[in-house]
mmCIF file with all atom_site columns, C-alpha atoms in Angstrom:
data_model
loop_
_atom_site.group_PDB
_atom_site.id
_atom_site.type_symbol
_atom_site.label_atom_id
_atom_site.label_alt_id
_atom_site.label_comp_id
_atom_site.label_asym_id
_atom_site.label_entity_id
_atom_site.label_seq_id
_atom_site.pdbx_PDB_ins_code
_atom_site.Cartn_x
_atom_site.Cartn_y
_atom_site.Cartn_z
_atom_site.occupancy
_atom_site.B_iso_or_equiv
_atom_site.pdbx_formal_charge
_atom_site.auth_seq_id
_atom_site.auth_comp_id
_atom_site.auth_asym_id
_atom_site.auth_atom_id
_atom_site.pdbx_PDB_model_num
ATOM 1   C CA . UNK C 1 1   ? -73.773  -12.627 -61.692 1.00 94.00 ? 36  UNK C CA 1
ATOM 2   C CA . UNK C 1 2   ? -76.810  -12.248 -59.522 1.00 96.00 ? 37  UNK C CA 1
ATOM 3   C CA . UNK C 1 3   ? -79.257  -15.159 -59.424 1.00 98.00 ? 38  UNK C CA 1
ATOM 4   C CA . UNK C 1 4   ? -82.825  -13.919 -59.750 1.00 97.00 ? 39  UNK C CA 1
ATOM 5   C CA . UNK C 1 5   ? -85.755  -16.298 -59.298 1.00 98.00 ? 40  UNK C CA 1
ATOM 6   C CA . UNK C 1 6   ? -89.040  -15.253 -60.924 1.00 97.00 ? 41  UNK C CA 1
ATOM 7   C CA . UNK C 1 7   ? -92.221  -17.187 -60.179 1.00 97.00 ? 42  UNK C CA 1
ATOM 8   C CA . UNK C 1 8   ? -95.967  -17.059 -60.642 1.00 97.00 ? 43  UNK C CA 1
ATOM 9   C CA . UNK C 1 9   ? -97.284  -18.131 -57.238 1.00 98.00 ? 44  UNK C CA 1
ATOM 10  C CA . UNK C 1 10  ? -100.624 -18.795 -55.566 1.00 98.00 ? 45  UNK C CA 1
ATOM 11  C CA . UNK C 1 11  ? -101.440 -17.335 -52.146 1.00 98.00 ? 46  UNK C CA 1
ATOM 12  C CA . UNK C 1 12  ? -100.644 -20.708 -50.604 1.00 98.00 ? 47  UNK C CA 1
ATOM 13  C CA . UNK C 1 13  ? -97.194  -20.799 -52.194 1.00 97.00 ? 48  UNK C CA 1
ATOM 14  C CA . UNK C 1 14  ? -97.842  -23.135 -55.142 1.00 98.00 ? 49  UNK C CA 1
ATOM 15  C CA . UNK C 1 15  ? -95.840  -22.536 -58.343 1.00 98.00 ? 50  UNK C CA 1
ATOM 16  C CA . UNK C 1 16  ? -96.803  -25.724 -60.214 1.00 97.00 ? 51  UNK C CA 1
ATOM 17  C CA . UNK C 1 17  ? -98.132  -25.501 -63.782 1.00 95.00 ? 52  UNK C CA 1
ATOM 18  C CA . UNK C 1 18  ? -99.228  -21.845 -63.962 1.00 95.00 ? 53  UNK C CA 1
ATOM 19  C CA . UNK C 1 19  ? -99.233  -21.866 -67.768 1.00 91.00 ? 54  UNK C CA 1
ATOM 20  C CA . UNK C 1 20  ? -101.425 -24.733 -68.930 1.00 91.00 ? 55  UNK C CA 1
ATOM 21  C CA . UNK C 1 21  ? -103.406 -27.851 -68.015 1.00 93.00 ? 56  UNK C CA 1
ATOM 22  C CA . UNK C 1 22  ? -100.751 -30.368 -69.084 1.00 90.00 ? 57  UNK C CA 1
ATOM 23  C CA . UNK C 1 23  ? -97.682  -28.343 -68.082 1.00 91.00 ? 58  UNK C CA 1
ATOM 24  C CA . UNK C 1 24  ? -96.992  -30.417 -64.941 1.00 93.00 ? 59  UNK C CA 1
ATOM 25  C CA . UNK C 1 25  ? -99.485  -32.926 -63.576 1.00 95.00 ? 60  UNK C CA 1
ATOM 26  C CA . UNK C 1 26  ? -97.099  -34.545 -61.067 1.00 95.00 ? 61  UNK C CA 1
ATOM 27  C CA . UNK C 1 27  ? -98.855  -35.684 -57.916 1.00 96.00 ? 62  UNK C CA 1
ATOM 28  C CA . UNK C 1 28  ? -102.224 -35.518 -59.679 1.00 96.00 ? 63  UNK C CA 1
ATOM 29  C CA . UNK C 1 29  ? -102.095 -31.707 -59.903 1.00 97.00 ? 64  UNK C CA 1
ATOM 30  C CA . UNK C 1 30  ? -105.301 -30.720 -61.695 1.00 96.00 ? 65  UNK C CA 1
ATOM 31  C CA . UNK C 1 31  ? -105.195 -26.903 -61.714 1.00 97.00 ? 66  UNK C CA 1
ATOM 32  C CA . UNK C 1 32  ? -102.723 -26.305 -64.556 1.00 96.00 ? 67  UNK C CA 1
ATOM 33  C CA . UNK C 1 33  ? -103.172 -22.892 -66.184 1.00 96.00 ? 68  UNK C CA 1
ATOM 34  C CA . UNK C 1 34  ? -104.391 -21.280 -62.965 1.00 98.00 ? 69  UNK C CA 1
ATOM 35  C CA . UNK C 1 35  ? -102.526 -18.002 -63.607 1.00 97.00 ? 70  UNK C CA 1
ATOM 36  C CA . UNK C 1 36  ? -104.341 -17.096 -66.847 1.00 96.00 ? 71  UNK C CA 1
ATOM 37  C CA . UNK C 1 37  ? -107.356 -15.305 -65.304 1.00 96.00 ? 72  UNK C CA 1
ATOM 38  C CA . UNK C 1 38  ? -105.032 -12.956 -63.407 1.00 96.00 ? 73  UNK C CA 1
ATOM 39  C CA . UNK C 1 39  ? -102.561 -12.079 -66.158 1.00 94.00 ? 74  UNK C CA 1
ATOM 40  C CA . UNK C 1 40  ? -102.497 -8.510  -67.427 1.00 93.00 ? 75  UNK C CA 1
ATOM 41  C CA . UNK C 1 41  ? -99.907  -7.140  -69.848 1.00 92.00 ? 76  UNK C CA 1
ATOM 42  C CA . UNK C 1 42  ? -99.172  -3.982  -67.886 1.00 93.00 ? 77  UNK C CA 1
ATOM 43  C CA . UNK C 1 43  ? -98.436  -5.200  -64.344 1.00 94.00 ? 78  UNK C CA 1
ATOM 44  C CA . UNK C 1 44  ? -97.736  -8.927  -64.701 1.00 92.00 ? 79  UNK C CA 1
ATOM 45  C CA . UNK C 1 45  ? -96.261  -8.725  -68.206 1.00 91.00 ? 80  UNK C CA 1
ATOM 46  C CA . UNK C 1 46  ? -94.338  -5.592  -67.248 1.00 91.00 ? 81  UNK C CA 1
ATOM 47  C CA . UNK C 1 47  ? -92.834  -7.325  -64.218 1.00 91.00 ? 82  UNK C CA 1
ATOM 48  C CA . UNK C 1 48  ? -91.689  -10.219 -66.392 1.00 86.00 ? 83  UNK C CA 1
ATOM 49  C CA . UNK C 1 49  ? -90.157  -7.834  -68.947 1.00 89.00 ? 84  UNK C CA 1
ATOM 50  C CA . UNK C 1 50  ? -88.430  -5.920  -66.140 1.00 90.00 ? 85  UNK C CA 1
ATOM 51  C CA . UNK C 1 51  ? -86.940  -9.115  -64.703 1.00 88.00 ? 86  UNK C CA 1
ATOM 52  C CA . UNK C 1 52  ? -85.643  -10.050 -68.139 1.00 88.00 ? 87  UNK C CA 1
ATOM 53  C CA . UNK C 1 53  ? -84.128  -6.621  -68.811 1.00 89.00 ? 88  UNK C CA 1
ATOM 54  C CA . UNK C 1 54  ? -81.031  -7.376  -66.716 1.00 91.00 ? 89  UNK C CA 1
ATOM 55  C CA . UNK C 1 55  ? -80.758  -11.030 -67.736 1.00 95.00 ? 90  UNK C CA 1
ATOM 56  C CA . UNK C 1 56  ? -77.522  -12.237 -69.282 1.00 96.00 ? 91  UNK C CA 1
ATOM 57  C CA . UNK C 1 57  ? -78.474  -15.887 -68.949 1.00 97.00 ? 92  UNK C CA 1
ATOM 58  C CA . UNK C 1 58  ? -81.353  -18.202 -68.063 1.00 98.00 ? 93  UNK C CA 1
ATOM 59  C CA . UNK C 1 59  ? -81.104  -21.138 -65.666 1.00 98.00 ? 94  UNK C CA 1
ATOM 60  C CA . UNK C 1 60  ? -83.648  -23.967 -65.762 1.00 98.00 ? 95  UNK C CA 1
ATOM 61  C CA . UNK C 1 61  ? -84.461  -27.334 -64.313 1.00 97.00 ? 96  UNK C CA 1
ATOM 62  C CA . UNK C 1 62  ? -85.010  -30.054 -66.906 1.00 96.00 ? 97  UNK C CA 1
ATOM 63  C CA . UNK C 1 63  ? -88.829  -30.023 -67.055 1.00 93.00 ? 98  UNK C CA 1
ATOM 64  C CA . UNK C 1 64  ? -89.108  -26.243 -67.381 1.00 94.00 ? 99  UNK C CA 1
ATOM 65  C CA . UNK C 1 65  ? -86.323  -26.166 -69.971 1.00 96.00 ? 100 UNK C CA 1
ATOM 66  C CA . UNK C 1 66  ? -88.094  -28.849 -72.044 1.00 95.00 ? 101 UNK C CA 1
ATOM 67  C CA . UNK C 1 67  ? -91.367  -26.892 -71.914 1.00 92.00 ? 102 UNK C CA 1
ATOM 68  C CA . UNK C 1 68  ? -89.648  -23.663 -72.968 1.00 93.00 ? 103 UNK C CA 1
ATOM 69  C CA . UNK C 1 69  ? -87.516  -25.388 -75.617 1.00 95.00 ? 104 UNK C CA 1
ATOM 70  C CA . UNK C 1 70  ? -90.689  -26.756 -77.192 1.00 92.00 ? 105 UNK C CA 1
ATOM 71  C CA . UNK C 1 71  ? -92.357  -23.319 -77.274 1.00 90.00 ? 106 UNK C CA 1
ATOM 72  C CA . UNK C 1 72  ? -89.907  -20.489 -77.947 1.00 91.00 ? 107 UNK C CA 1
ATOM 73  C CA . UNK C 1 73  ? -88.012  -21.524 -81.098 1.00 91.00 ? 108 UNK C CA 1
ATOM 74  C CA . UNK C 1 74  ? -91.281  -21.571 -83.066 1.00 90.00 ? 109 UNK C CA 1
ATOM 75  C CA . UNK C 1 75  ? -91.981  -17.952 -82.141 1.00 91.00 ? 110 UNK C CA 1
ATOM 76  C CA . UNK C 1 76  ? -88.935  -16.519 -83.902 1.00 84.00 ? 111 UNK C CA 1
ATOM 77  C CA . UNK C 1 77  ? -89.481  -13.053 -85.370 1.00 88.00 ? 112 UNK C CA 1
ATOM 78  C CA . UNK C 1 78  ? -91.071  -11.617 -82.214 1.00 87.00 ? 113 UNK C CA 1
ATOM 79  C CA . UNK C 1 79  ? -88.535  -9.411  -80.352 1.00 87.00 ? 114 UNK C CA 1
ATOM 80  C CA . UNK C 1 80  ? -89.115  -11.109 -76.979 1.00 85.00 ? 115 UNK C CA 1
ATOM 81  C CA . UNK C 1 81  ? -88.950  -14.594 -78.519 1.00 89.00 ? 116 UNK C CA 1
ATOM 82  C CA . UNK C 1 82  ? -85.785  -13.665 -80.379 1.00 91.00 ? 117 UNK C CA 1
ATOM 83  C CA . UNK C 1 83  ? -84.211  -12.598 -77.063 1.00 91.00 ? 118 UNK C CA 1
ATOM 84  C CA . UNK C 1 84  ? -85.321  -15.846 -75.384 1.00 92.00 ? 119 UNK C CA 1
ATOM 85  C CA . UNK C 1 85  ? -83.838  -17.864 -78.224 1.00 93.00 ? 120 UNK C CA 1
ATOM 86  C CA . UNK C 1 86  ? -80.527  -15.942 -78.352 1.00 95.00 ? 121 UNK C CA 1
ATOM 87  C CA . UNK C 1 87  ? -79.702  -15.566 -74.643 1.00 96.00 ? 122 UNK C CA 1
ATOM 88  C CA . UNK C 1 88  ? -77.361  -18.149 -73.068 1.00 97.00 ? 123 UNK C CA 1
ATOM 89  C CA . UNK C 1 89  ? -79.305  -20.891 -71.323 1.00 98.00 ? 124 UNK C CA 1
ATOM 90  C CA . UNK C 1 90  ? -78.250  -23.445 -68.720 1.00 98.00 ? 125 UNK C CA 1
ATOM 91  C CA . UNK C 1 91  ? -80.253  -26.556 -67.864 1.00 98.00 ? 126 UNK C CA 1
ATOM 92  C CA . UNK C 1 92  ? -79.612  -28.682 -64.792 1.00 98.00 ? 127 UNK C CA 1
ATOM 93  C CA . UNK C 1 93  ? -80.269  -32.326 -65.595 1.00 97.00 ? 128 UNK C CA 1
ATOM 94  C CA . UNK C 1 94  ? -79.159  -35.821 -64.704 1.00 95.00 ? 129 UNK C CA 1
ATOM 95  C CA . UNK C 1 95  ? -80.989  -37.320 -67.677 1.00 96.00 ? 130 UNK C CA 1
ATOM 96  C CA . UNK C 1 96  ? -80.694  -35.017 -70.715 1.00 96.00 ? 131 UNK C CA 1
ATOM 97  C CA . UNK C 1 97  ? -77.912  -35.823 -73.142 1.00 93.00 ? 132 UNK C CA 1
ATOM 98  C CA . UNK C 1 98  ? -75.967  -33.100 -74.923 1.00 90.00 ? 133 UNK C CA 1
ATOM 99  C CA . UNK C 1 99  ? -77.526  -34.307 -78.199 1.00 93.00 ? 134 UNK C CA 1
ATOM 100 C CA . UNK C 1 100 ? -80.957  -33.357 -76.797 1.00 95.00 ? 135 UNK C CA 1
ATOM 101 C CA . UNK C 1 101 ? -80.008  -29.693 -76.263 1.00 96.00 ? 136 UNK C CA 1
ATOM 102 C CA . UNK C 1 102 ? -81.867  -28.510 -79.353 1.00 93.00 ? 137 UNK C CA 1
ATOM 103 C CA . UNK C 1 103 ? -82.730  -25.024 -78.060 1.00 96.00 ? 138 UNK C CA 1
ATOM 104 C CA . UNK C 1 104 ? -80.123  -22.577 -79.320 1.00 93.00 ? 139 UNK C CA 1
ATOM 105 C CA . UNK C 1 105 ? -77.324  -21.559 -76.967 1.00 96.00 ? 140 UNK C CA 1
ATOM 106 C CA . UNK C 1 106 ? -78.037  -24.153 -74.231 1.00 97.00 ? 141 UNK C CA 1
ATOM 107 C CA . UNK C 1 107 ? -75.426  -25.678 -71.926 1.00 97.00 ? 142 UNK C CA 1
ATOM 108 C CA . UNK C 1 108 ? -76.193  -28.680 -69.720 1.00 97.00 ? 143 UNK C CA 1
ATOM 109 C CA . UNK C 1 109 ? -75.118  -28.658 -66.080 1.00 97.00 ? 144 UNK C CA 1
ATOM 110 C CA . UNK C 1 110 ? -74.911  -32.235 -64.772 1.00 96.00 ? 145 UNK C CA 1
ATOM 111 C CA . UNK C 1 111 ? -77.349  -32.633 -61.878 1.00 94.00 ? 146 UNK C CA 1
ATOM 112 C CA . UNK C 1 112 ? -74.776  -34.073 -59.501 1.00 93.00 ? 147 UNK C CA 1
ATOM 113 C CA . UNK C 1 113 ? -72.500  -31.063 -60.114 1.00 95.00 ? 148 UNK C CA 1
ATOM 114 C CA . UNK C 1 114 ? -75.222  -28.397 -60.133 1.00 96.00 ? 149 UNK C CA 1
ATOM 115 C CA . UNK C 1 115 ? -74.540  -26.550 -56.882 1.00 97.00 ? 150 UNK C CA 1
ATOM 116 C CA . UNK C 1 116 ? -70.787  -26.252 -57.459 1.00 97.00 ? 151 UNK C CA 1
ATOM 117 C CA . UNK C 1 117 ? -71.235  -25.236 -61.103 1.00 97.00 ? 152 UNK C CA 1
ATOM 118 C CA . UNK C 1 118 ? -73.915  -22.634 -60.289 1.00 98.00 ? 153 UNK C CA 1
ATOM 119 C CA . UNK C 1 119 ? -71.759  -21.264 -57.476 1.00 97.00 ? 154 UNK C CA 1
ATOM 120 C CA . UNK C 1 120 ? -68.972  -20.663 -60.054 1.00 96.00 ? 155 UNK C CA 1
ATOM 121 C CA . UNK C 1 121 ? -71.407  -19.014 -62.489 1.00 95.00 ? 156 UNK C CA 1
ATOM 122 C CA . UNK C 1 122 ? -72.626  -16.729 -59.715 1.00 96.00 ? 157 UNK C CA 1
ATOM 123 C CA . UNK C 1 123 ? -69.057  -15.627 -58.984 1.00 96.00 ? 158 UNK C CA 1
ATOM 124 C CA . UNK C 1 124 ? -68.519  -14.393 -62.553 1.00 95.00 ? 159 UNK C CA 1
ATOM 125 C CA . UNK C 1 125 ? -69.053  -10.785 -63.568 1.00 93.00 ? 160 UNK C CA 1
ATOM 126 C CA . UNK C 1 126 ? -72.142  -9.830  -65.492 1.00 91.00 ? 161 UNK C CA 1
ATOM 127 C CA . UNK C 1 127 ? -75.837  -9.227  -65.218 1.00 93.00 ? 162 UNK C CA 1
ATOM 128 C CA . UNK C 1 128 ? -78.519  -11.529 -63.910 1.00 97.00 ? 163 UNK C CA 1
ATOM 129 C CA . UNK C 1 129 ? -78.883  -15.257 -64.250 1.00 97.00 ? 164 UNK C CA 1
ATOM 130 C CA . UNK C 1 130 ? -82.667  -15.659 -64.240 1.00 98.00 ? 165 UNK C CA 1
ATOM 131 C CA . UNK C 1 131 ? -84.479  -18.771 -63.023 1.00 98.00 ? 166 UNK C CA 1
ATOM 132 C CA . UNK C 1 132 ? -88.038  -19.215 -64.313 1.00 94.00 ? 167 UNK C CA 1
ATOM 133 C CA . UNK C 1 133 ? -90.311  -21.862 -62.863 1.00 92.00 ? 168 UNK C CA 1
ATOM 134 C CA . UNK C 1 134 ? -88.044  -24.823 -62.070 1.00 96.00 ? 169 UNK C CA 1
ATOM 135 C CA . UNK C 1 135 ? -89.343  -25.300 -58.488 1.00 97.00 ? 170 UNK C CA 1
ATOM 136 C CA . UNK C 1 136 ? -86.887  -28.030 -57.477 1.00 96.00 ? 171 UNK C CA 1
ATOM 137 C CA . UNK C 1 137 ? -83.934  -25.987 -58.716 1.00 98.00 ? 172 UNK C CA 1
ATOM 138 C CA . UNK C 1 138 ? -85.276  -22.786 -57.114 1.00 98.00 ? 173 UNK C CA 1
ATOM 139 C CA . UNK C 1 139 ? -85.722  -24.567 -53.774 1.00 97.00 ? 174 UNK C CA 1
ATOM 140 C CA . UNK C 1 140 ? -82.135  -25.879 -53.986 1.00 97.00 ? 175 UNK C CA 1
ATOM 141 C CA . UNK C 1 141 ? -80.790  -22.399 -54.768 1.00 97.00 ? 176 UNK C CA 1
ATOM 142 C CA . UNK C 1 142 ? -82.656  -20.938 -51.782 1.00 97.00 ? 177 UNK C CA 1
ATOM 143 C CA . UNK C 1 143 ? -81.471  -23.779 -49.518 1.00 96.00 ? 178 UNK C CA 1
ATOM 144 C CA . UNK C 1 144 ? -77.857  -23.253 -50.587 1.00 96.00 ? 179 UNK C CA 1
ATOM 145 C CA . UNK C 1 145 ? -77.985  -19.450 -50.201 1.00 95.00 ? 180 UNK C CA 1
ATOM 146 C CA . UNK C 1 146 ? -77.395  -18.938 -53.933 1.00 97.00 ? 181 UNK C CA 1
ATOM 147 C CA . UNK C 1 147 ? -80.451  -16.804 -54.750 1.00 97.00 ? 182 UNK C CA 1
ATOM 148 C CA . UNK C 1 148 ? -79.917  -13.041 -54.646 1.00 97.00 ? 183 UNK C CA 1
ATOM 149 C CA . UNK C 1 149 ? -83.422  -11.897 -55.523 1.00 97.00 ? 184 UNK C CA 1
ATOM 150 C CA . UNK C 1 150 ? -86.957  -13.281 -55.652 1.00 97.00 ? 185 UNK C CA 1
ATOM 151 C CA . UNK C 1 151 ? -89.537  -11.745 -57.972 1.00 97.00 ? 186 UNK C CA 1
ATOM 152 C CA . UNK C 1 152 ? -92.819  -13.288 -56.899 1.00 98.00 ? 187 UNK C CA 1
ATOM 153 C CA . UNK C 1 153 ? -96.025  -12.638 -58.819 1.00 97.00 ? 188 UNK C CA 1
ATOM 154 C CA . UNK C 1 154 ? -98.544  -13.659 -56.162 1.00 98.00 ? 189 UNK C CA 1
ATOM 155 C CA . UNK C 1 155 ? -102.024 -14.281 -57.525 1.00 97.00 ? 190 UNK C CA 1
ATOM 156 C CA . UNK C 1 156 ? -105.236 -14.198 -55.469 1.00 98.00 ? 191 UNK C CA 1
ATOM 157 C CA . UNK C 1 157 ? -105.986 -17.912 -55.646 1.00 98.00 ? 192 UNK C CA 1
ATOM 158 C CA . UNK C 1 158 ? -105.373 -20.877 -53.338 1.00 98.00 ? 193 UNK C CA 1
ATOM 159 C CA . UNK C 1 159 ? -104.645 -24.226 -54.959 1.00 98.00 ? 194 UNK C CA 1
ATOM 160 C CA . UNK C 1 160 ? -104.635 -26.497 -51.931 1.00 97.00 ? 195 UNK C CA 1
ATOM 161 C CA . UNK C 1 161 ? -101.301 -28.143 -52.665 1.00 97.00 ? 196 UNK C CA 1
ATOM 162 C CA . UNK C 1 162 ? -98.667  -28.529 -55.328 1.00 97.00 ? 197 UNK C CA 1
ATOM 163 C CA . UNK C 1 163 ? -95.010  -27.752 -55.874 1.00 97.00 ? 198 UNK C CA 1
ATOM 164 C CA . UNK C 1 164 ? -93.380  -24.903 -53.957 1.00 97.00 ? 199 UNK C CA 1
ATOM 165 C CA . UNK C 1 165 ? -89.999  -23.212 -54.174 1.00 98.00 ? 200 UNK C CA 1
ATOM 166 C CA . UNK C 1 166 ? -89.637  -22.764 -50.429 1.00 97.00 ? 201 UNK C CA 1
ATOM 167 C CA . UNK C 1 167 ? -87.198  -24.957 -48.496 1.00 96.00 ? 202 UNK C CA 1
ATOM 168 C CA . UNK C 1 168 ? -88.793  -27.042 -45.741 1.00 94.00 ? 203 UNK C CA 1
ATOM 169 C CA . UNK C 1 169 ? -85.605  -27.645 -43.767 1.00 94.00 ? 204 UNK C CA 1
ATOM 170 C CA . UNK C 1 170 ? -86.509  -25.478 -40.775 1.00 94.00 ? 205 UNK C CA 1
ATOM 171 C CA . UNK C 1 171 ? -83.914  -22.830 -41.698 1.00 93.00 ? 206 UNK C CA 1
ATOM 172 C CA . UNK C 1 172 ? -84.554  -19.143 -41.011 1.00 93.00 ? 207 UNK C CA 1
ATOM 173 C CA . UNK C 1 173 ? -83.952  -16.937 -44.052 1.00 94.00 ? 208 UNK C CA 1
ATOM 174 C CA . UNK C 1 174 ? -84.517  -13.178 -43.935 1.00 94.00 ? 209 UNK C CA 1
ATOM 175 C CA . UNK C 1 175 ? -85.529  -11.216 -47.021 1.00 96.00 ? 210 UNK C CA 1
ATOM 176 C CA . UNK C 1 176 ? -85.842  -7.507  -47.707 1.00 97.00 ? 211 UNK C CA 1
ATOM 177 C CA . UNK C 1 177 ? -88.929  -6.279  -49.594 1.00 97.00 ? 212 UNK C CA 1
ATOM 178 C CA . UNK C 1 178 ? -87.627  -3.974  -52.327 1.00 96.00 ? 213 UNK C CA 1
ATOM 179 C CA . UNK C 1 179 ? -90.872  -3.166  -54.121 1.00 97.00 ? 214 UNK C CA 1
ATOM 180 C CA . UNK C 1 180 ? -94.448  -4.245  -54.592 1.00 97.00 ? 215 UNK C CA 1
ATOM 181 C CA . UNK C 1 181 ? -97.018  -3.402  -57.248 1.00 97.00 ? 216 UNK C CA 1
ATOM 182 C CA . UNK C 1 182 ? -100.660 -4.482  -57.222 1.00 97.00 ? 217 UNK C CA 1
ATOM 183 C CA . UNK C 1 183 ? -102.715 -5.047  -60.362 1.00 96.00 ? 218 UNK C CA 1
ATOM 184 C CA . UNK C 1 184 ? -106.419 -4.333  -60.745 1.00 96.00 ? 219 UNK C CA 1
ATOM 185 C CA . UNK C 1 185 ? -107.025 -8.107  -60.529 1.00 96.00 ? 220 UNK C CA 1
ATOM 186 C CA . UNK C 1 186 ? -105.365 -8.248  -57.093 1.00 97.00 ? 221 UNK C CA 1
ATOM 187 C CA . UNK C 1 187 ? -102.020 -9.667  -58.202 1.00 97.00 ? 222 UNK C CA 1
ATOM 188 C CA . UNK C 1 188 ? -99.081  -8.550  -56.051 1.00 97.00 ? 223 UNK C CA 1
ATOM 189 C CA . UNK C 1 189 ? -95.725  -8.397  -57.779 1.00 97.00 ? 224 UNK C CA 1
ATOM 190 C CA . UNK C 1 190 ? -93.188  -8.435  -54.961 1.00 98.00 ? 225 UNK C CA 1
ATOM 191 C CA . UNK C 1 191 ? -89.429  -8.100  -55.318 1.00 97.00 ? 226 UNK C CA 1
ATOM 192 C CA . UNK C 1 192 ? -87.366  -9.436  -52.413 1.00 98.00 ? 227 UNK C CA 1
ATOM 193 C CA . UNK C 1 193 ? -83.607  -9.453  -51.934 1.00 97.00 ? 228 UNK C CA 1
ATOM 194 C CA . UNK C 1 194 ? -81.883  -11.849 -49.670 1.00 90.00 ? 229 UNK C CA 1
ATOM 195 C CA . UNK C 1 195 ? -80.437  -10.219 -46.575 1.00 76.00 ? 230 UNK C CA 1
ATOM 196 C CA . UNK C 1 196 ? -76.815  -10.788 -45.645 1.00 62.00 ? 231 UNK C CA 1
#
C-alpha cells in the first residue's frame, strides 16, 4: 500500500484545526476553522475526493480519529459518509482502549508499536492508506521515510504558529511535484511524491 498524507495547510506550514474553532486548541491556538473561507467544492473538494478515490484504508492519530468518529457515523445515507464509515480505519494511540473503538471498522495500533506496524501495512498489496490531519503521526511518517505522497491544500493565509507535519530534525528530504491546481480563491492543491 502507498501511504498518502492529505492536509489543509497555511502558507506558513500550519495544519492545526482547519475545520472548526474547538477542533484543536493545544498551545492556545485560536484560529480554528481558518480553512473555511477558502474552501470551494470544485478545486478543494475535488482534490479531497480524488485523494479518497484510491483509498483502501484510513490512518489516523488519536485526536483526529476521535474528531472524525464523532462526526461521520451520524451522516450515514450520504454516499461519501457511507464510504468513510465503511472503509477500514487504523488509529495510532497509546491511550484508547479497544472498547472505545466505536467507529465501524476501526483497528487500534498501539502507539509504541506504530512505526513497525505501519511499515508492515505499507508492505502489503493494495491501494492507498490515507492519512488525514494527524500532524504528529504525519511528521513521524515523514521522518521515518514511510510517506509515499503528500497532497497539500495550501491556503493563502498565515497563522503565525501552530502544529506542522514537517520534521524538524535537520534531515534533507527531496520531493517531486506531480501536479498543482489553483482555485479562484488562491488555494494551491499540490501533489508531491517522495523521491527515492
